[in-house]
mmCIF file of C-alpha atoms in Angstrom:
data_model
loop_
_atom_site.group_PDB
_atom_site.id
_atom_site.type_symbol
_atom_site.label_atom_id
_atom_site.label_comp_id
_atom_site.label_asym_id
_atom_site.label_seq_id
_atom_site.Cartn_x
_atom_site.Cartn_y
_atom_site.Cartn_z
ATOM 1 C CA MET A 1 10.376 5.988 -14.295
ATOM 2 C CA ASP A 2 13.827 6.827 -12.870
ATOM 3 C CA SER A 3 14.259 10.165 -14.590
ATOM 4 C CA GLY A 4 10.564 11.043 -14.602
ATOM 5 C CA ASN A 5 8.477 12.740 -11.984
ATOM 6 C CA ILE A 6 5.992 10.555 -10.142
ATOM 7 C CA MET A 7 3.674 13.563 -9.806
ATOM 8 C CA ASP A 8 3.006 13.322 -13.576
ATOM 9 C CA LEU A 9 0.858 10.265 -12.819
ATOM 10 C CA PHE A 10 -1.742 12.553 -11.287
ATOM 11 C CA HIS A 11 -2.414 14.228 -14.633
ATOM 12 C CA LYS A 12 -3.769 11.234 -16.519
ATOM 13 C CA GLY A 13 -7.396 12.297 -16.218
ATOM 14 C CA ARG A 14 -8.298 9.218 -14.157
ATOM 15 C CA PRO A 15 -7.595 8.221 -10.569
ATOM 16 C CA VAL A 16 -4.108 6.820 -9.992
ATOM 17 C CA ARG A 17 -4.312 3.132 -8.971
ATOM 18 C CA VAL A 18 -2.216 2.314 -5.935
ATOM 19 C CA CYS A 19 -1.295 -0.907 -4.121
ATOM 20 C CA ALA A 20 -1.360 -0.274 -0.371
ATOM 21 C CA PRO A 21 1.439 -0.952 2.111
ATOM 22 C CA MET A 22 0.511 -4.345 3.594
ATOM 23 C CA VAL A 23 2.511 -6.074 6.321
ATOM 24 C CA ARG A 24 4.030 -9.279 4.893
ATOM 25 C CA TYR A 25 2.067 -8.978 1.656
ATOM 26 C CA SER A 26 3.090 -5.995 -0.483
ATOM 27 C CA LYS A 27 6.607 -7.332 -0.993
ATOM 28 C CA LEU A 28 8.532 -7.337 -4.262
ATOM 29 C CA ALA A 29 6.996 -10.485 -5.809
ATOM 30 C CA PHE A 30 3.416 -9.311 -5.216
ATOM 31 C CA ARG A 31 4.248 -5.829 -6.476
ATOM 32 C CA CYS A 32 5.548 -7.416 -9.700
ATOM 33 C CA LEU A 33 2.227 -9.239 -10.044
ATOM 34 C CA VAL A 34 -0.109 -6.264 -9.580
ATOM 35 C CA ARG A 35 2.025 -4.137 -11.919
ATOM 36 C CA ARG A 36 1.159 -6.621 -14.699
ATOM 37 C CA TYR A 37 -2.500 -5.786 -14.100
ATOM 38 C CA ASP A 38 -2.660 -1.989 -14.384
ATOM 39 C CA CYS A 39 -1.483 -0.954 -10.922
ATOM 40 C CA ASP A 40 0.222 2.447 -11.314
ATOM 41 C CA VAL A 41 2.136 2.760 -8.021
ATOM 42 C CA CYS A 42 3.131 0.278 -5.313
ATOM 43 C CA PHE A 43 4.005 0.852 -1.668
ATOM 44 C CA THR A 44 6.360 -1.373 0.307
ATOM 45 C CA PRO A 45 5.112 -2.809 3.604
ATOM 46 C CA MET A 46 5.655 -0.424 6.536
ATOM 47 C CA ILE A 47 9.301 -0.410 7.683
ATOM 48 C CA VAL A 48 10.299 0.892 11.124
ATOM 49 C CA ALA A 49 12.909 3.536 10.229
ATOM 50 C CA ALA A 50 14.928 3.225 13.445
ATOM 51 C CA ASP A 51 15.343 -0.570 13.035
ATOM 52 C CA PHE A 52 16.133 -0.092 9.357
ATOM 53 C CA MET A 53 18.943 2.342 10.171
ATOM 54 C CA ARG A 54 20.259 0.258 13.066
ATOM 55 C CA SER A 55 20.968 -2.936 11.183
ATOM 56 C CA ALA A 56 22.181 -3.920 7.730
ATOM 57 C CA LYS A 57 20.360 -7.228 8.169
ATOM 58 C CA ALA A 58 17.062 -5.362 8.625
ATOM 59 C CA ARG A 59 17.787 -3.285 5.529
ATOM 60 C CA ASP A 60 18.401 -6.388 3.420
ATOM 61 C CA SER A 61 15.345 -8.282 4.618
ATOM 62 C CA GLU A 62 12.893 -5.364 4.789
ATOM 63 C CA PHE A 63 13.669 -3.681 1.496
ATOM 64 C CA THR A 64 14.145 -5.626 -1.729
ATOM 65 C CA THR A 65 13.520 -4.233 -5.171
ATOM 66 C CA ASN A 66 14.598 -4.565 -8.801
ATOM 67 C CA LYS A 67 14.783 -2.441 -11.953
ATOM 68 C CA THR A 68 11.160 -3.020 -12.974
ATOM 69 C CA ASP A 69 9.760 -2.245 -9.507
ATOM 70 C CA ARG A 70 8.854 1.406 -10.218
ATOM 71 C CA PRO A 71 7.134 3.721 -9.437
ATOM 72 C CA LEU A 72 7.807 2.643 -5.869
ATOM 73 C CA ILE A 73 7.002 4.371 -2.566
ATOM 74 C CA VAL A 74 8.783 3.162 0.574
ATOM 75 C CA GLN A 75 6.617 3.495 3.667
ATOM 76 C CA PHE A 76 8.282 4.160 7.018
ATOM 77 C CA ALA A 77 7.094 4.263 10.603
ATOM 78 C CA ALA A 78 9.069 6.998 12.345
ATOM 79 C CA LYS A 79 8.745 9.431 15.230
ATOM 80 C CA ASP A 80 12.003 11.318 14.828
ATOM 81 C CA ALA A 81 12.796 13.644 11.934
ATOM 82 C CA GLN A 82 16.463 12.800 11.440
ATOM 83 C CA THR A 83 15.906 9.032 11.547
ATOM 84 C CA LEU A 84 13.234 9.330 8.849
ATOM 85 C CA ALA A 85 15.492 11.561 6.719
ATOM 86 C CA ASP A 86 18.401 9.108 7.094
ATOM 87 C CA ALA A 87 16.206 6.179 6.037
ATOM 88 C CA ALA A 88 14.859 8.187 3.098
ATOM 89 C CA CYS A 89 18.411 8.948 1.945
ATOM 90 C CA VAL A 90 19.227 5.211 1.944
ATOM 91 C CA VAL A 91 16.234 4.221 -0.208
ATOM 92 C CA SER A 92 15.930 7.286 -2.437
ATOM 93 C CA PRO A 93 18.206 6.005 -5.232
ATOM 94 C CA PHE A 94 15.944 2.933 -5.607
ATOM 95 C CA SER A 95 12.504 4.515 -5.215
ATOM 96 C CA ASP A 96 10.287 7.437 -6.216
ATOM 97 C CA GLY A 97 9.249 8.606 -2.765
ATOM 98 C CA VAL A 98 8.832 7.880 0.917
ATOM 99 C CA ASP A 99 5.589 7.834 2.856
ATOM 100 C CA LEU A 100 5.264 8.450 6.592
ATOM 101 C CA ASN A 101 2.748 6.158 8.257
ATOM 102 C CA CYS A 102 0.357 8.292 10.338
ATOM 103 C CA GLY A 103 -2.485 5.798 10.215
ATOM 104 C CA CYS A 104 -1.513 2.413 11.648
ATOM 105 C CA PRO A 105 -3.997 1.824 14.513
ATOM 106 C CA GLN A 106 -2.250 -1.217 16.000
ATOM 107 C CA ARG A 107 -1.638 -0.949 19.705
ATOM 108 C CA TRP A 108 2.103 -1.690 19.539
ATOM 109 C CA ALA A 109 2.647 1.049 16.958
ATOM 110 C CA VAL A 110 0.683 3.707 18.817
ATOM 111 C CA SER A 111 2.286 2.858 22.160
ATOM 112 C CA GLU A 112 5.734 3.245 20.525
ATOM 113 C CA GLY A 113 4.734 6.677 19.183
ATOM 114 C CA TYR A 114 4.233 5.521 15.588
ATOM 115 C CA GLY A 115 1.269 5.373 13.245
ATOM 116 C CA ALA A 116 -2.136 6.837 14.047
ATOM 117 C CA CYS A 117 -1.024 8.820 17.124
ATOM 118 C CA LEU A 118 0.890 11.134 14.756
ATOM 119 C CA ILE A 119 -2.341 12.687 13.446
ATOM 120 C CA ASN A 120 -2.413 14.484 16.787
ATOM 121 C CA LYS A 121 1.187 15.742 16.474
ATOM 122 C CA PRO A 122 1.147 18.051 13.436
ATOM 123 C CA GLU A 123 4.319 19.913 14.456
ATOM 124 C CA LEU A 124 6.309 16.689 14.658
ATOM 125 C CA VAL A 125 4.979 15.448 11.308
ATOM 126 C CA LYS A 126 5.769 18.807 9.711
ATOM 127 C CA ASP A 127 9.311 18.591 11.065
ATOM 128 C CA MET A 128 9.719 15.057 9.648
ATOM 129 C CA VAL A 129 8.439 16.091 6.203
ATOM 130 C CA ARG A 130 10.739 19.130 6.114
ATOM 131 C CA HIS A 131 13.790 17.101 7.149
ATOM 132 C CA VAL A 132 13.266 14.655 4.292
ATOM 133 C CA ARG A 133 12.616 17.485 1.835
ATOM 134 C CA ASN A 134 15.799 19.301 2.886
ATOM 135 C CA GLN A 135 18.073 16.260 2.817
ATOM 136 C CA ILE A 136 17.120 14.600 -0.475
ATOM 137 C CA ASP A 137 18.753 16.226 -3.468
ATOM 138 C CA ASN A 138 16.189 15.120 -6.030
ATOM 139 C CA PRO A 139 13.417 17.760 -6.281
ATOM 140 C CA ASN A 140 11.112 15.191 -7.927
ATOM 141 C CA TYR A 141 11.365 12.771 -4.991
ATOM 142 C CA ALA A 142 7.950 12.459 -3.345
ATOM 143 C CA VAL A 143 7.317 12.826 0.387
ATOM 144 C CA SER A 144 3.800 11.780 1.363
ATOM 145 C CA ILE A 145 1.835 10.829 4.462
ATOM 146 C CA LYS A 146 -0.919 8.270 5.031
ATOM 147 C CA ILE A 147 -3.431 9.185 7.713
ATOM 148 C CA ARG A 148 -6.646 8.151 9.403
ATOM 149 C CA ILE A 149 -9.289 10.776 10.157
ATOM 150 C CA HIS A 150 -10.317 12.433 13.439
ATOM 151 C CA LYS A 151 -13.889 12.206 14.715
ATOM 152 C CA ASP A 152 -14.046 15.925 13.999
ATOM 153 C CA VAL A 153 -13.074 16.273 10.343
ATOM 154 C CA ARG A 154 -12.042 19.916 10.891
ATOM 155 C CA LYS A 155 -9.048 18.685 12.886
ATOM 156 C CA THR A 156 -8.052 16.480 9.951
ATOM 157 C CA VAL A 157 -8.465 19.328 7.464
ATOM 158 C CA ASP A 158 -6.279 21.509 9.692
ATOM 159 C CA LEU A 159 -3.604 18.779 9.873
ATOM 160 C CA CYS A 160 -3.679 18.282 6.089
ATOM 161 C CA GLN A 161 -3.409 22.001 5.352
ATOM 162 C CA LYS A 162 -0.377 22.220 7.664
ATOM 163 C CA MET A 163 1.200 19.277 5.838
ATOM 164 C CA GLU A 164 0.515 20.866 2.466
ATOM 165 C CA ALA A 165 2.299 24.019 3.689
ATOM 166 C CA ALA A 166 5.211 21.847 4.901
ATOM 167 C CA GLY A 167 5.644 20.456 1.394
ATOM 168 C CA VAL A 168 4.046 17.003 1.273
ATOM 169 C CA SER A 169 3.526 15.728 -2.279
ATOM 170 C CA TRP A 170 0.158 14.107 -1.575
ATOM 171 C CA ILE A 171 -1.881 12.700 1.300
ATOM 172 C CA THR A 172 -3.488 9.266 1.442
ATOM 173 C CA VAL A 173 -6.625 9.277 3.598
ATOM 174 C CA HIS A 174 -7.979 6.083 5.113
ATOM 175 C CA GLY A 175 -11.552 7.175 5.753
ATOM 176 C CA ARG A 176 -11.890 5.719 9.249
ATOM 177 C CA THR A 177 -10.831 6.917 12.689
ATOM 178 C CA ALA A 178 -8.089 5.066 14.566
ATOM 179 C CA ASP A 179 -10.776 3.282 16.631
ATOM 180 C CA GLU A 180 -12.832 2.069 13.677
ATOM 181 C CA ARG A 181 -12.165 -1.295 12.051
ATOM 182 C CA HIS A 182 -15.018 -2.570 9.898
ATOM 183 C CA GLN A 183 -17.381 0.385 10.119
ATOM 184 C CA PRO A 184 -18.317 2.038 6.813
ATOM 185 C CA VAL A 185 -15.694 4.361 5.337
ATOM 186 C CA HIS A 186 -16.458 8.077 5.770
ATOM 187 C CA TYR A 187 -16.261 9.127 2.132
ATOM 188 C CA ASP A 188 -17.834 12.474 3.031
ATOM 189 C CA ALA A 189 -14.784 13.213 5.206
ATOM 190 C CA ILE A 190 -12.445 12.281 2.343
ATOM 191 C CA LYS A 191 -14.361 14.655 0.046
ATOM 192 C CA THR A 192 -14.122 17.483 2.615
ATOM 193 C CA ILE A 193 -10.362 16.943 2.875
ATOM 194 C CA LYS A 194 -9.963 16.798 -0.913
ATOM 195 C CA ASP A 195 -11.957 20.016 -1.332
ATOM 196 C CA SER A 196 -9.757 21.867 1.155
ATOM 197 C CA LEU A 197 -6.358 21.054 -0.415
ATOM 198 C CA SER A 198 -4.619 21.773 -3.685
ATOM 199 C CA ILE A 199 -2.211 18.788 -3.535
ATOM 200 C CA PRO A 200 -3.411 15.337 -4.673
ATOM 201 C CA VAL A 201 -5.432 13.177 -2.284
ATOM 202 C CA ILE A 202 -5.608 9.375 -2.469
ATOM 203 C CA ALA A 203 -8.637 7.600 -0.981
ATOM 204 C CA ASN A 204 -8.171 4.354 0.951
ATOM 205 C CA GLY A 205 -10.651 1.952 2.551
ATOM 206 C CA ASP A 206 -12.925 -0.804 1.184
ATOM 207 C CA ILE A 207 -11.912 -0.534 -2.483
ATOM 208 C CA LYS A 208 -12.703 -4.029 -3.792
ATOM 209 C CA SER A 209 -13.444 -3.554 -7.514
ATOM 210 C CA MET A 210 -13.194 -1.101 -10.399
ATOM 211 C CA GLN A 211 -16.840 -0.170 -9.666
ATOM 212 C CA ASP A 212 -15.694 0.898 -6.193
ATOM 213 C CA VAL A 213 -12.845 2.886 -7.751
ATOM 214 C CA GLU A 214 -15.304 4.726 -10.026
ATOM 215 C CA ALA A 215 -17.848 5.261 -7.242
ATOM 216 C CA VAL A 216 -15.280 6.694 -4.826
ATOM 217 C CA TYR A 217 -13.871 8.900 -7.577
ATOM 218 C CA GLU A 218 -17.362 10.235 -8.369
ATOM 219 C CA LEU A 219 -18.198 10.713 -4.705
ATOM 220 C CA THR A 220 -15.021 12.422 -3.519
ATOM 221 C CA GLY A 221 -13.166 13.811 -6.548
ATOM 222 C CA VAL A 222 -9.899 12.300 -5.277
ATOM 223 C CA ASP A 223 -6.801 11.991 -7.460
ATOM 224 C CA GLY A 224 -6.068 8.359 -6.677
ATOM 225 C CA VAL A 225 -7.390 5.221 -4.989
ATOM 226 C CA MET A 226 -5.440 2.773 -2.867
ATOM 227 C CA ALA A 227 -6.532 -0.844 -2.423
ATOM 228 C CA ALA A 228 -5.301 -3.397 0.104
ATOM 229 C CA ARG A 229 -7.528 -6.433 0.727
ATOM 230 C CA GLY A 230 -9.253 -5.900 -2.616
ATOM 231 C CA LEU A 231 -5.939 -6.532 -4.385
ATOM 232 C CA LEU A 232 -5.087 -9.501 -2.175
ATOM 233 C CA ALA A 233 -8.348 -11.155 -3.186
ATOM 234 C CA ASN A 234 -7.943 -10.134 -6.829
ATOM 235 C CA PRO A 235 -4.539 -8.823 -7.931
ATOM 236 C CA ALA A 236 -6.033 -8.151 -11.399
ATOM 237 C CA MET A 237 -8.724 -5.864 -9.964
ATOM 238 C CA PHE A 238 -7.312 -2.646 -11.440
ATOM 239 C CA ALA A 239 -7.372 -4.258 -14.899
ATOM 240 C CA GLY A 240 -11.157 -4.569 -14.538
ATOM 241 C CA TYR A 241 -11.493 -8.264 -13.620
ATOM 242 C CA GLU A 242 -14.368 -9.119 -11.263
ATOM 243 C CA GLU A 243 -12.464 -12.032 -9.771
ATOM 244 C CA THR A 244 -8.927 -13.366 -10.075
ATOM 245 C CA PRO A 245 -8.422 -14.677 -13.628
ATOM 246 C CA LEU A 246 -6.644 -18.013 -13.995
ATOM 247 C CA GLN A 247 -3.810 -16.309 -15.896
ATOM 248 C CA CYS A 248 -3.138 -14.159 -12.835
ATOM 249 C CA VAL A 249 -2.969 -17.247 -10.589
ATOM 250 C CA TRP A 250 -0.346 -18.820 -12.850
ATOM 251 C CA ASP A 251 1.510 -15.511 -13.156
ATOM 252 C CA TRP A 252 1.783 -15.521 -9.366
ATOM 253 C CA VAL A 253 3.164 -19.072 -9.365
ATOM 254 C CA ASP A 254 5.842 -18.076 -11.915
ATOM 255 C CA ILE A 255 6.786 -14.833 -10.158
ATOM 256 C CA ALA A 256 6.863 -16.373 -6.676
ATOM 257 C CA VAL A 257 9.046 -19.279 -7.815
ATOM 258 C CA GLU A 258 11.366 -16.893 -9.662
ATOM 259 C CA HIS A 259 11.716 -14.693 -6.550
ATOM 260 C CA GLY A 260 12.142 -17.582 -4.146
ATOM 261 C CA THR A 261 9.089 -16.451 -2.166
ATOM 262 C CA PRO A 262 8.808 -18.413 1.118
ATOM 263 C CA PHE A 263 6.124 -21.094 0.904
ATOM 264 C CA THR A 264 3.864 -19.635 3.607
ATOM 265 C CA CYS A 265 3.663 -16.298 1.820
ATOM 266 C CA PHE A 266 3.244 -17.924 -1.614
ATOM 267 C CA HIS A 267 0.426 -20.127 -0.254
ATOM 268 C CA HIS A 268 -1.322 -17.321 1.667
ATOM 269 C CA HIS A 269 -1.566 -15.165 -1.438
ATOM 270 C CA LEU A 270 -3.180 -18.050 -3.328
ATOM 271 C CA ILE A 271 -5.636 -18.691 -0.479
ATOM 272 C CA TYR A 272 -6.803 -15.074 -0.870
ATOM 273 C CA MET A 273 -6.901 -15.240 -4.675
ATOM 274 C CA LEU A 274 -8.840 -18.509 -4.867
ATOM 275 C CA GLU A 275 -11.369 -17.714 -2.160
ATOM 276 C CA ARG A 276 -14.064 -16.411 -4.515
ATOM 277 C CA ILE A 277 -13.454 -18.883 -7.322
ATOM 278 C CA SER A 278 -13.238 -22.150 -5.408
ATOM 279 C CA SER A 279 -15.750 -24.322 -3.539
ATOM 280 C CA GLN A 280 -15.526 -24.931 0.185
ATOM 281 C CA PRO A 281 -14.281 -28.538 -0.192
ATOM 282 C CA GLU A 282 -11.616 -27.321 -2.635
ATOM 283 C CA ARG A 283 -10.544 -24.615 -0.203
ATOM 284 C CA ARG A 284 -10.332 -27.099 2.636
ATOM 285 C CA VAL A 285 -7.934 -29.275 0.652
ATOM 286 C CA PHE A 286 -5.960 -26.343 -0.730
ATOM 287 C CA ASN A 287 -5.484 -24.613 2.626
ATOM 288 C CA ASN A 288 -3.811 -27.737 4.024
ATOM 289 C CA LEU A 289 -1.245 -28.188 1.261
ATOM 290 C CA SER A 290 2.318 -27.842 2.455
ATOM 291 C CA SER A 291 4.639 -27.718 -0.556
ATOM 292 C CA THR A 292 4.956 -25.735 -3.766
ATOM 293 C CA SER A 293 4.756 -28.873 -5.887
ATOM 294 C CA ALA A 294 1.530 -29.958 -4.154
ATOM 295 C CA VAL A 295 0.077 -26.501 -4.806
ATOM 296 C CA VAL A 296 1.047 -26.588 -8.504
ATOM 297 C CA ASP A 297 -0.425 -30.105 -8.896
ATOM 298 C CA PHE A 298 -3.646 -29.005 -7.209
ATOM 299 C CA LEU A 299 -3.964 -25.956 -9.459
ATOM 300 C CA HIS A 300 -3.361 -28.014 -12.622
ATOM 301 C CA ASN A 301 -5.848 -30.685 -11.566
ATOM 302 C CA THR A 302 -8.552 -28.277 -10.397
ATOM 303 C CA TYR A 303 -8.317 -25.379 -12.839
ATOM 304 C CA GLY A 304 -6.088 -26.514 -15.697
ATOM 305 C CA SER A 305 -3.385 -24.304 -17.156
ATOM 306 C CA ALA A 306 -3.962 -20.698 -18.106
#
């Protein structure tokens, strides 16, 4: 992918399949797993650009990658154009684009001036996009934003059109407002946004299966779909599996061991993956295991090898 242009993915005649930025979860090992199962593009978890630039330790712990981890988009939280551009310059040799988080609804993020509050600051976002564009030499390097919607979709359309004019490569739209959590996704708003732009739009929110991917594609005409919890529950979802296949469970064990994934993270991913395919008594036992060897023994005894 290094020499190619990530934008070519949007011309495959089907929606691009994207793994969302997930705090703690969309790290290198998990990205390696979903790539085995037809995921086209992966995002890193959100990284606070100012912290990333301030400390080498933060850079080493927040951003790990390898040669096979492409196409890769690094997502930053930022509120200052130069800090975002500096962070983008650091990661650009190892990635295909950066994404500015304009959608995180968490209180800490918004109170710090990050995330969802940026959908109400189009001039600032435009400035941040332009800074990155002007300071990265590679013309194929993507600069995207991920947003939530306003109650009045016209405000969101206006924001998106301004961002298109500023040079964003694509926009990912989570079809809920910053105040909504589990309410239904406003696919009509995503369609309105898609219809008003000429750059690609990626839909995000409640994508749990390939049927959902197809339905959202039919409904909105978007260019890509991004899944978060759907992929946690079933990392093989984009390959058309209804639930996590046993092979995928064992693939995760191999990848996690190879990457030295901390036990808590390794275990949490399996709790998500096994939820639909295990009984309640099995889950109760599994959730209390406390070592990798105990987990491997349990998997062998309960499910057999792949």
